[in-house]
PDB file of C-alpha atoms in Angstrom:
ATOM      1  CA  MET W   1     -26.205 -21.462  19.465  1.00  0.00           C
ATOM      2  CA  GLU W   2     -24.408 -18.688  21.315  1.00  0.00           C
ATOM      3  CA  LEU W   3     -20.927 -17.553  22.275  1.00  0.00           C
ATOM      4  CA  ARG W   4     -20.520 -16.411  25.868  1.00  0.00           C
ATOM      5  CA  LEU W   5     -17.380 -14.746  27.243  1.00  0.00           C
ATOM      6  CA  THR W   6     -17.266 -14.244  31.002  1.00  0.00           C
ATOM      7  CA  ASP W   7     -14.694 -11.907  32.578  1.00  0.00           C
ATOM      8  CA  ILE W   8     -12.067 -12.830  29.991  1.00  0.00           C
ATOM      9  CA  ALA W   9      -8.430 -11.832  30.393  1.00  0.00           C
ATOM     10  CA  CYS W  10      -5.820 -12.789  27.818  1.00  0.00           C
ATOM     11  CA  ALA W  11      -2.169 -12.167  27.008  1.00  0.00           C
ATOM     12  CA  ARG W  12       0.375 -12.614  24.257  1.00  0.00           C
ATOM     13  CA  GLY W  13       4.020 -13.369  24.848  1.00  0.00           C
ATOM     14  CA  GLY W  14       3.384 -13.107  28.575  1.00  0.00           C
ATOM     15  CA  VAL W  15       2.116  -9.522  28.232  1.00  0.00           C
ATOM     16  CA  PRO W  16      -1.475  -8.985  29.469  1.00  0.00           C
ATOM     17  CA  LEU W  17      -3.561  -7.263  26.798  1.00  0.00           C
ATOM     18  CA  ILE W  18      -7.237  -7.605  27.697  1.00  0.00           C
ATOM     19  CA  ALA W  19      -9.042  -7.926  31.024  1.00  0.00           C
ATOM     20  CA  GLY W  20     -12.616  -7.911  32.279  1.00  0.00           C
ATOM     21  CA  LEU W  21     -14.357  -8.607  28.975  1.00  0.00           C
ATOM     22  CA  SER W  22     -17.793 -10.229  29.113  1.00  0.00           C
ATOM     23  CA  LEU W  23     -20.259 -10.569  26.246  1.00  0.00           C
ATOM     24  CA  THR W  24     -22.857 -12.827  24.688  1.00  0.00           C
ATOM     25  CA  LEU W  25     -23.272 -13.253  20.932  1.00  0.00           C
ATOM     26  CA  ARG W  26     -26.245 -15.228  19.682  1.00  0.00           C
ATOM     27  CA  ALA W  27     -26.952 -17.060  16.448  1.00  0.00           C
ATOM     28  CA  GLY W  28     -27.622 -14.826  13.476  1.00  0.00           C
ATOM     29  CA  HIS W  29     -25.323 -12.039  14.657  1.00  0.00           C
ATOM     30  CA  ALA W  30     -21.764 -10.882  14.051  1.00  0.00           C
ATOM     31  CA  LEU W  31     -19.295  -8.977  16.202  1.00  0.00           C
ATOM     32  CA  VAL W  32     -16.613  -6.757  14.672  1.00  0.00           C
ATOM     33  CA  LEU W  33     -13.601  -6.028  16.884  1.00  0.00           C
ATOM     34  CA  ARG W  34     -11.994  -2.606  16.634  1.00  0.00           C
ATOM     35  CA  GLY W  35      -9.097  -0.865  18.338  1.00  0.00           C
ATOM     36  CA  PRO W  36      -5.517   0.274  17.711  1.00  0.00           C
ATOM     37  CA  ASN W  37      -2.732  -2.086  16.680  1.00  0.00           C
ATOM     38  CA  GLY W  38      -1.540  -4.117  19.650  1.00  0.00           C
ATOM     39  CA  CYS W  39      -4.776  -3.808  21.607  1.00  0.00           C
ATOM     40  CA  GLY W  40      -5.363  -7.566  21.545  1.00  0.00           C
ATOM     41  CA  LYS W  41      -7.772  -8.242  18.681  1.00  0.00           C
ATOM     42  CA  THR W  42      -5.807 -11.209  17.329  1.00  0.00           C
ATOM     43  CA  THR W  43      -5.114 -12.512  20.828  1.00  0.00           C
ATOM     44  CA  LEU W  44      -8.806 -12.421  21.716  1.00  0.00           C
ATOM     45  CA  LEU W  45      -9.744 -14.199  18.483  1.00  0.00           C
ATOM     46  CA  ARG W  46      -7.170 -16.929  19.144  1.00  0.00           C
ATOM     47  CA  THR W  47      -8.537 -17.308  22.673  1.00  0.00           C
ATOM     48  CA  ILE W  48     -12.106 -17.668  21.402  1.00  0.00           C
ATOM     49  CA  ALA W  49     -10.945 -20.201  18.825  1.00  0.00           C
ATOM     50  CA  GLY W  50      -9.275 -22.288  21.541  1.00  0.00           C
ATOM     51  CA  LEU W  51      -5.764 -21.808  20.177  1.00  0.00           C
ATOM     52  CA  GLN W  52      -4.582 -20.399  23.496  1.00  0.00           C
ATOM     53  CA  PRO W  53      -6.084 -20.459  26.991  1.00  0.00           C
ATOM     54  CA  PRO W  54      -7.396 -17.301  28.654  1.00  0.00           C
ATOM     55  CA  LEU W  55      -5.492 -15.895  31.620  1.00  0.00           C
ATOM     56  CA  ALA W  56      -8.815 -15.729  33.427  1.00  0.00           C
ATOM     57  CA  GLY W  57     -12.492 -16.158  32.719  1.00  0.00           C
ATOM     58  CA  THR W  58     -14.304 -18.601  30.478  1.00  0.00           C
ATOM     59  CA  VAL W  59     -15.208 -19.053  26.831  1.00  0.00           C
ATOM     60  CA  ASP W  60     -18.453 -21.001  26.498  1.00  0.00           C
ATOM     61  CA  LEU W  61     -19.080 -22.644  23.133  1.00  0.00           C
ATOM     62  CA  PRO W  62     -20.310 -26.066  22.038  1.00  0.00           C
ATOM     63  CA  PRO W  63     -17.461 -28.490  21.272  1.00  0.00           C
ATOM     64  CA  ASP W  64     -16.050 -28.342  17.729  1.00  0.00           C
ATOM     65  CA  ALA W  65     -18.109 -25.257  16.916  1.00  0.00           C
ATOM     66  CA  VAL W  66     -15.370 -22.953  15.589  1.00  0.00           C
ATOM     67  CA  ALA W  67     -13.896 -22.456  12.139  1.00  0.00           C
ATOM     68  CA  TYR W  68     -10.889 -20.102  12.364  1.00  0.00           C
ATOM     69  CA  ALA W  69      -9.336 -18.104   9.520  1.00  0.00           C
ATOM     70  CA  ALA W  70      -6.360 -15.803   9.991  1.00  0.00           C
ATOM     71  CA  HIS W  71      -3.597 -14.373   7.819  1.00  0.00           C
ATOM     72  CA  ALA W  72      -2.401 -17.716   6.436  1.00  0.00           C
ATOM     73  CA  ASP W  73      -4.703 -19.140   3.783  1.00  0.00           C
ATOM     74  CA  GLY W  74      -4.075 -22.764   4.810  1.00  0.00           C
ATOM     75  CA  LEU W  75      -3.578 -24.063   1.272  1.00  0.00           C
ATOM     76  CA  LYS W  76      -1.582 -26.912  -0.228  1.00  0.00           C
ATOM     77  CA  ALA W  77       0.241 -25.227  -3.102  1.00  0.00           C
ATOM     78  CA  THR W  78       0.441 -28.258  -5.413  1.00  0.00           C
ATOM     79  CA  LEU W  79      -3.216 -29.221  -5.011  1.00  0.00           C
ATOM     80  CA  SER W  80      -5.899 -27.707  -7.193  1.00  0.00           C
ATOM     81  CA  VAL W  81      -8.571 -25.383  -5.879  1.00  0.00           C
ATOM     82  CA  ALA W  82     -11.079 -28.240  -5.844  1.00  0.00           C
ATOM     83  CA  GLU W  83      -8.625 -30.658  -4.217  1.00  0.00           C
ATOM     84  CA  ASN W  84      -7.900 -28.184  -1.441  1.00  0.00           C
ATOM     85  CA  LEU W  85     -11.591 -27.797  -0.694  1.00  0.00           C
ATOM     86  CA  ARG W  86     -12.233 -31.543  -0.879  1.00  0.00           C
ATOM     87  CA  PHE W  87      -9.452 -32.060   1.651  1.00  0.00           C
ATOM     88  CA  TRP W  88     -11.012 -29.633   4.136  1.00  0.00           C
ATOM     89  CA  ALA W  89     -14.507 -30.967   3.455  1.00  0.00           C
ATOM     90  CA  ALA W  90     -13.263 -34.470   4.268  1.00  0.00           C
ATOM     91  CA  ILE W  91     -11.632 -33.253   7.485  1.00  0.00           C
ATOM     92  CA  TYR W  92     -14.765 -31.457   8.675  1.00  0.00           C
ATOM     93  CA  GLY W  93     -17.476 -33.518   7.033  1.00  0.00           C
ATOM     94  CA  GLY W  94     -18.758 -30.527   5.114  1.00  0.00           C
ATOM     95  CA  GLY W  95     -19.889 -32.428   2.019  1.00  0.00           C
ATOM     96  CA  ASP W  96     -20.296 -30.933  -1.482  1.00  0.00           C
ATOM     97  CA  ILE W  97     -17.748 -28.262  -2.404  1.00  0.00           C
ATOM     98  CA  ALA W  98     -19.699 -26.862  -5.377  1.00  0.00           C
ATOM     99  CA  PRO W  99     -21.631 -24.265  -3.340  1.00  0.00           C
ATOM    100  CA  ALA W 100     -18.393 -22.980  -1.793  1.00  0.00           C
ATOM    101  CA  LEU W 101     -16.759 -22.692  -5.224  1.00  0.00           C
ATOM    102  CA  ALA W 102     -19.736 -20.773  -6.563  1.00  0.00           C
ATOM    103  CA  ARG W 103     -20.091 -18.528  -3.504  1.00  0.00           C
ATOM    104  CA  MET W 104     -16.480 -17.333  -3.736  1.00  0.00           C
ATOM    105  CA  ASN W 105     -16.383 -17.181  -7.562  1.00  0.00           C
ATOM    106  CA  LEU W 106     -13.905 -20.041  -7.875  1.00  0.00           C
ATOM    107  CA  THR W 107     -15.806 -22.460 -10.123  1.00  0.00           C
ATOM    108  CA  ASP W 108     -13.808 -21.566 -13.238  1.00  0.00           C
ATOM    109  CA  LEU W 109     -10.578 -21.987 -11.254  1.00  0.00           C
ATOM    110  CA  ALA W 110     -11.465 -25.352  -9.733  1.00  0.00           C
ATOM    111  CA  GLU W 111      -8.732 -27.297 -11.540  1.00  0.00           C
ATOM    112  CA  ARG W 112      -5.993 -24.671 -11.197  1.00  0.00           C
ATOM    113  CA  ALA W 113      -3.170 -25.398  -8.770  1.00  0.00           C
ATOM    114  CA  ALA W 114      -3.264 -23.165  -5.700  1.00  0.00           C
ATOM    115  CA  GLN W 115       0.337 -22.100  -6.333  1.00  0.00           C
ATOM    116  CA  ASN W 116      -0.777 -20.518  -9.612  1.00  0.00           C
ATOM    117  CA  LEU W 117      -3.465 -18.331  -8.073  1.00  0.00           C
ATOM    118  CA  SER W 118      -3.142 -14.611  -7.466  1.00  0.00           C
ATOM    119  CA  ALA W 119      -3.022 -13.327  -3.892  1.00  0.00           C
ATOM    120  CA  GLY W 120      -6.698 -12.386  -4.034  1.00  0.00           C
ATOM    121  CA  GLN W 121      -7.703 -15.753  -5.485  1.00  0.00           C
ATOM    122  CA  LYS W 122      -5.755 -17.547  -2.757  1.00  0.00           C
ATOM    123  CA  ARG W 123      -7.555 -15.488  -0.132  1.00  0.00           C
ATOM    124  CA  ARG W 124     -10.941 -16.354  -1.681  1.00  0.00           C
ATOM    125  CA  LEU W 125      -9.988 -20.026  -1.605  1.00  0.00           C
ATOM    126  CA  GLY W 126      -8.848 -19.724   1.999  1.00  0.00           C
ATOM    127  CA  LEU W 127     -12.194 -18.196   2.926  1.00  0.00           C
ATOM    128  CA  ALA W 128     -14.094 -20.815   0.913  1.00  0.00           C
ATOM    129  CA  ARG W 129     -12.737 -23.342   3.419  1.00  0.00           C
ATOM    130  CA  LEU W 130     -15.121 -21.825   5.965  1.00  0.00           C
ATOM    131  CA  LEU W 131     -18.057 -22.837   3.815  1.00  0.00           C
ATOM    132  CA  VAL W 132     -17.140 -26.539   3.799  1.00  0.00           C
ATOM    133  CA  THR W 133     -16.520 -26.874   7.531  1.00  0.00           C
ATOM    134  CA  ALA W 134     -20.221 -26.874   8.462  1.00  0.00           C
ATOM    135  CA  ARG W 135     -19.200 -25.149  11.699  1.00  0.00           C
ATOM    136  CA  PRO W 136     -21.535 -22.520  13.156  1.00  0.00           C
ATOM    137  CA  VAL W 137     -18.974 -20.100  14.644  1.00  0.00           C
ATOM    138  CA  TRP W 138     -16.627 -18.236  12.328  1.00  0.00           C
ATOM    139  CA  VAL W 139     -13.648 -16.524  13.990  1.00  0.00           C
ATOM    140  CA  LEU W 140     -11.904 -14.318  11.430  1.00  0.00           C
ATOM    141  CA  ASP W 141      -8.746 -12.210  11.652  1.00  0.00           C
ATOM    142  CA  GLU W 142      -8.586  -9.576   8.875  1.00  0.00           C
ATOM    143  CA  PRO W 143     -10.414 -11.818   6.388  1.00  0.00           C
ATOM    144  CA  THR W 144     -10.490  -9.239   3.575  1.00  0.00           C
ATOM    145  CA  VAL W 145      -6.707  -8.846   3.188  1.00  0.00           C
ATOM    146  CA  SER W 146      -5.756  -9.034  -0.544  1.00  0.00           C
ATOM    147  CA  LEU W 147      -9.402  -8.872  -1.666  1.00  0.00           C
ATOM    148  CA  ASP W 148     -10.614  -6.336  -4.221  1.00  0.00           C
ATOM    149  CA  ALA W 149     -13.956  -4.587  -3.793  1.00  0.00           C
ATOM    150  CA  ALA W 150     -15.894  -7.232  -5.734  1.00  0.00           C
ATOM    151  CA  SER W 151     -14.392 -10.026  -3.657  1.00  0.00           C
ATOM    152  CA  VAL W 152     -15.108  -8.168  -0.409  1.00  0.00           C
ATOM    153  CA  ALA W 153     -18.746  -8.044  -1.520  1.00  0.00           C
ATOM    154  CA  LEU W 154     -18.693 -11.800  -2.191  1.00  0.00           C
ATOM    155  CA  PHE W 155     -17.303 -12.418   1.271  1.00  0.00           C
ATOM    156  CA  ALA W 156     -19.876 -10.123   2.893  1.00  0.00           C
ATOM    157  CA  ASP W 157     -22.638 -12.067   1.133  1.00  0.00           C
ATOM    158  CA  ALA W 158     -21.134 -15.324   2.427  1.00  0.00           C
ATOM    159  CA  VAL W 159     -21.180 -13.977   5.979  1.00  0.00           C
ATOM    160  CA  ARG W 160     -24.803 -12.850   5.591  1.00  0.00           C
ATOM    161  CA  ALA W 161     -25.795 -16.300   4.378  1.00  0.00           C
ATOM    162  CA  HIS W 162     -23.943 -17.890   7.286  1.00  0.00           C
ATOM    163  CA  LEU W 163     -25.750 -15.680   9.787  1.00  0.00           C
ATOM    164  CA  ALA W 164     -29.107 -16.259   8.103  1.00  0.00           C
ATOM    165  CA  GLY W 165     -28.511 -19.992   8.453  1.00  0.00           C
ATOM    166  CA  GLY W 166     -28.123 -19.710  12.219  1.00  0.00           C
ATOM    167  CA  GLY W 167     -24.375 -19.167  12.412  1.00  0.00           C
ATOM    168  CA  LEU W 168     -22.469 -16.390  14.144  1.00  0.00           C
ATOM    169  CA  ALA W 169     -19.199 -14.622  13.416  1.00  0.00           C
ATOM    170  CA  VAL W 170     -16.528 -12.731  15.334  1.00  0.00           C
ATOM    171  CA  MET W 171     -14.013 -10.834  13.242  1.00  0.00           C
ATOM    172  CA  ALA W 172     -11.333  -8.187  13.281  1.00  0.00           C
ATOM    173  CA  THR W 173     -11.538  -6.070  10.138  1.00  0.00           C
ATOM    174  CA  HIS W 174     -11.034  -2.442   9.168  1.00  0.00           C
ATOM    175  CA  ILE W 175     -13.430  -2.843   6.231  1.00  0.00           C
ATOM    176  CA  ASP W 176     -17.103  -1.964   6.576  1.00  0.00           C
ATOM    177  CA  LEU W 177     -18.873  -5.073   5.294  1.00  0.00           C
ATOM    178  CA  GLY W 178     -22.286  -3.461   5.475  1.00  0.00           C
ATOM    179  CA  LEU W 179     -23.682  -6.134   7.786  1.00  0.00           C
ATOM    180  CA  ASP W 180     -26.870  -5.014   9.500  1.00  0.00           C
ATOM    181  CA  GLU W 181     -26.520  -8.064  11.762  1.00  0.00           C
ATOM    182  CA  ALA W 182     -23.142  -6.901  13.098  1.00  0.00           C
ATOM    183  CA  ARG W 183     -22.291  -4.864  16.148  1.00  0.00           C
ATOM    184  CA  THR W 184     -18.926  -3.271  16.862  1.00  0.00           C
ATOM    185  CA  LEU W 185     -16.819  -3.706  19.991  1.00  0.00           C
ATOM    186  CA  ASP W 186     -13.915  -1.348  20.687  1.00  0.00           C
ATOM    187  CA  LEU W 187     -11.373  -3.223  22.819  1.00  0.00           C
ATOM    188  CA  THR W 188      -9.704  -0.045  24.102  1.00  0.00           C
ATOM    189  CA  PRO W 189     -11.720   0.076  27.370  1.00  0.00           C
ATOM    190  CA  TYR W 190     -10.638  -3.503  28.134  1.00  0.00           C
ATOM    191  CA  LYS W 191      -6.911  -2.816  28.011  1.00  0.00           C
ATOM    192  CA  ALA W 192      -5.198  -4.740  30.806  1.00  0.00           C
ATOM    193  CA  GLN W 193      -3.335  -2.821  33.485  1.00  0.00           C
ATOM    194  CA  ARG W 194       0.387  -3.448  33.179  1.00  0.00           C
ATOM    195  CA  ALA W 195       3.517  -2.799  35.168  1.00  0.00           C
ATOM    196  CA  GLY W 196       4.883   0.740  35.433  1.00  0.00           C
ATOM    197  CA  ALA W 197       7.842   2.312  33.710  1.00  0.00           C
ATOM    198  CA  GLY W 198      10.545  -0.173  32.847  1.00  0.00           C
ATOM    199  CA  GLY W 199       8.084  -3.074  33.099  1.00  0.00           C
ATOM    200  CA  ALA W 200       5.668  -4.598  30.650  1.00  0.00           C
ATOM    201  CA  ASP W 201       4.322  -1.166  29.699  1.00  0.00           C
ATOM    202  CA  SER W 202       7.575  -0.446  27.888  1.00  0.00           C
ATOM    203  CA  PHE W 203       7.124  -3.491  25.655  1.00  0.00           C
ATOM    204  CA  ASP W 204       6.982  -2.590  21.955  1.00  0.00           C
ATOM    205  CA  GLU W 205       3.350  -3.241  21.028  1.00  0.00           C
ATOM    206  CA  ALA W 206       4.257  -3.532  17.332  1.00  0.00           C
ATOM    207  CA  PHE W 207       5.167  -7.140  18.108  1.00  0.00           C
ATOM    208  CA  LEU W 208       1.805  -8.059  19.724  1.00  0.00           C
TER     209      LEU W 208
END
């Protein structure tokens, strides 16, 4: 299993953000994306996940390899914690949900409706979905939002277990997860060249 990006260029809202990015990430390893707001971290993650096409270059991954988690937790509010996980397990064929409940400290909350969870509990449930997908490539956009320190540690352990099992992960996060298997990539050198004054360069990057 490996992820290979070849001369990738990508854009958001018609504005080029990244160009000339090539890399290979093999099983058992993680890549943490860094860079200032608006540099294209989310756009690159969405491109890797297949949610938008690249402007140029190729993303090489086996079919149906990616599990994607972003800012939305992807929960049905009226379903219980266990029902939410069973739904995603049925979609992806991930099987037993008990290990995912235990890994993210949700076992005692299994019968509670998602709408009655705290923000941190909802985030843990959203991340537990990754564990029932049985997909080898995790693409994660700020996965630790709303998590306290203990929950960040739980998530870091889940990532380690995923990598140890032959998976790989690409994520944008400002939190140091303490992953020895991770390398960091600053996207600043891959900033796409844009039009001059009055053109795309004047676009407000807060909206990217």
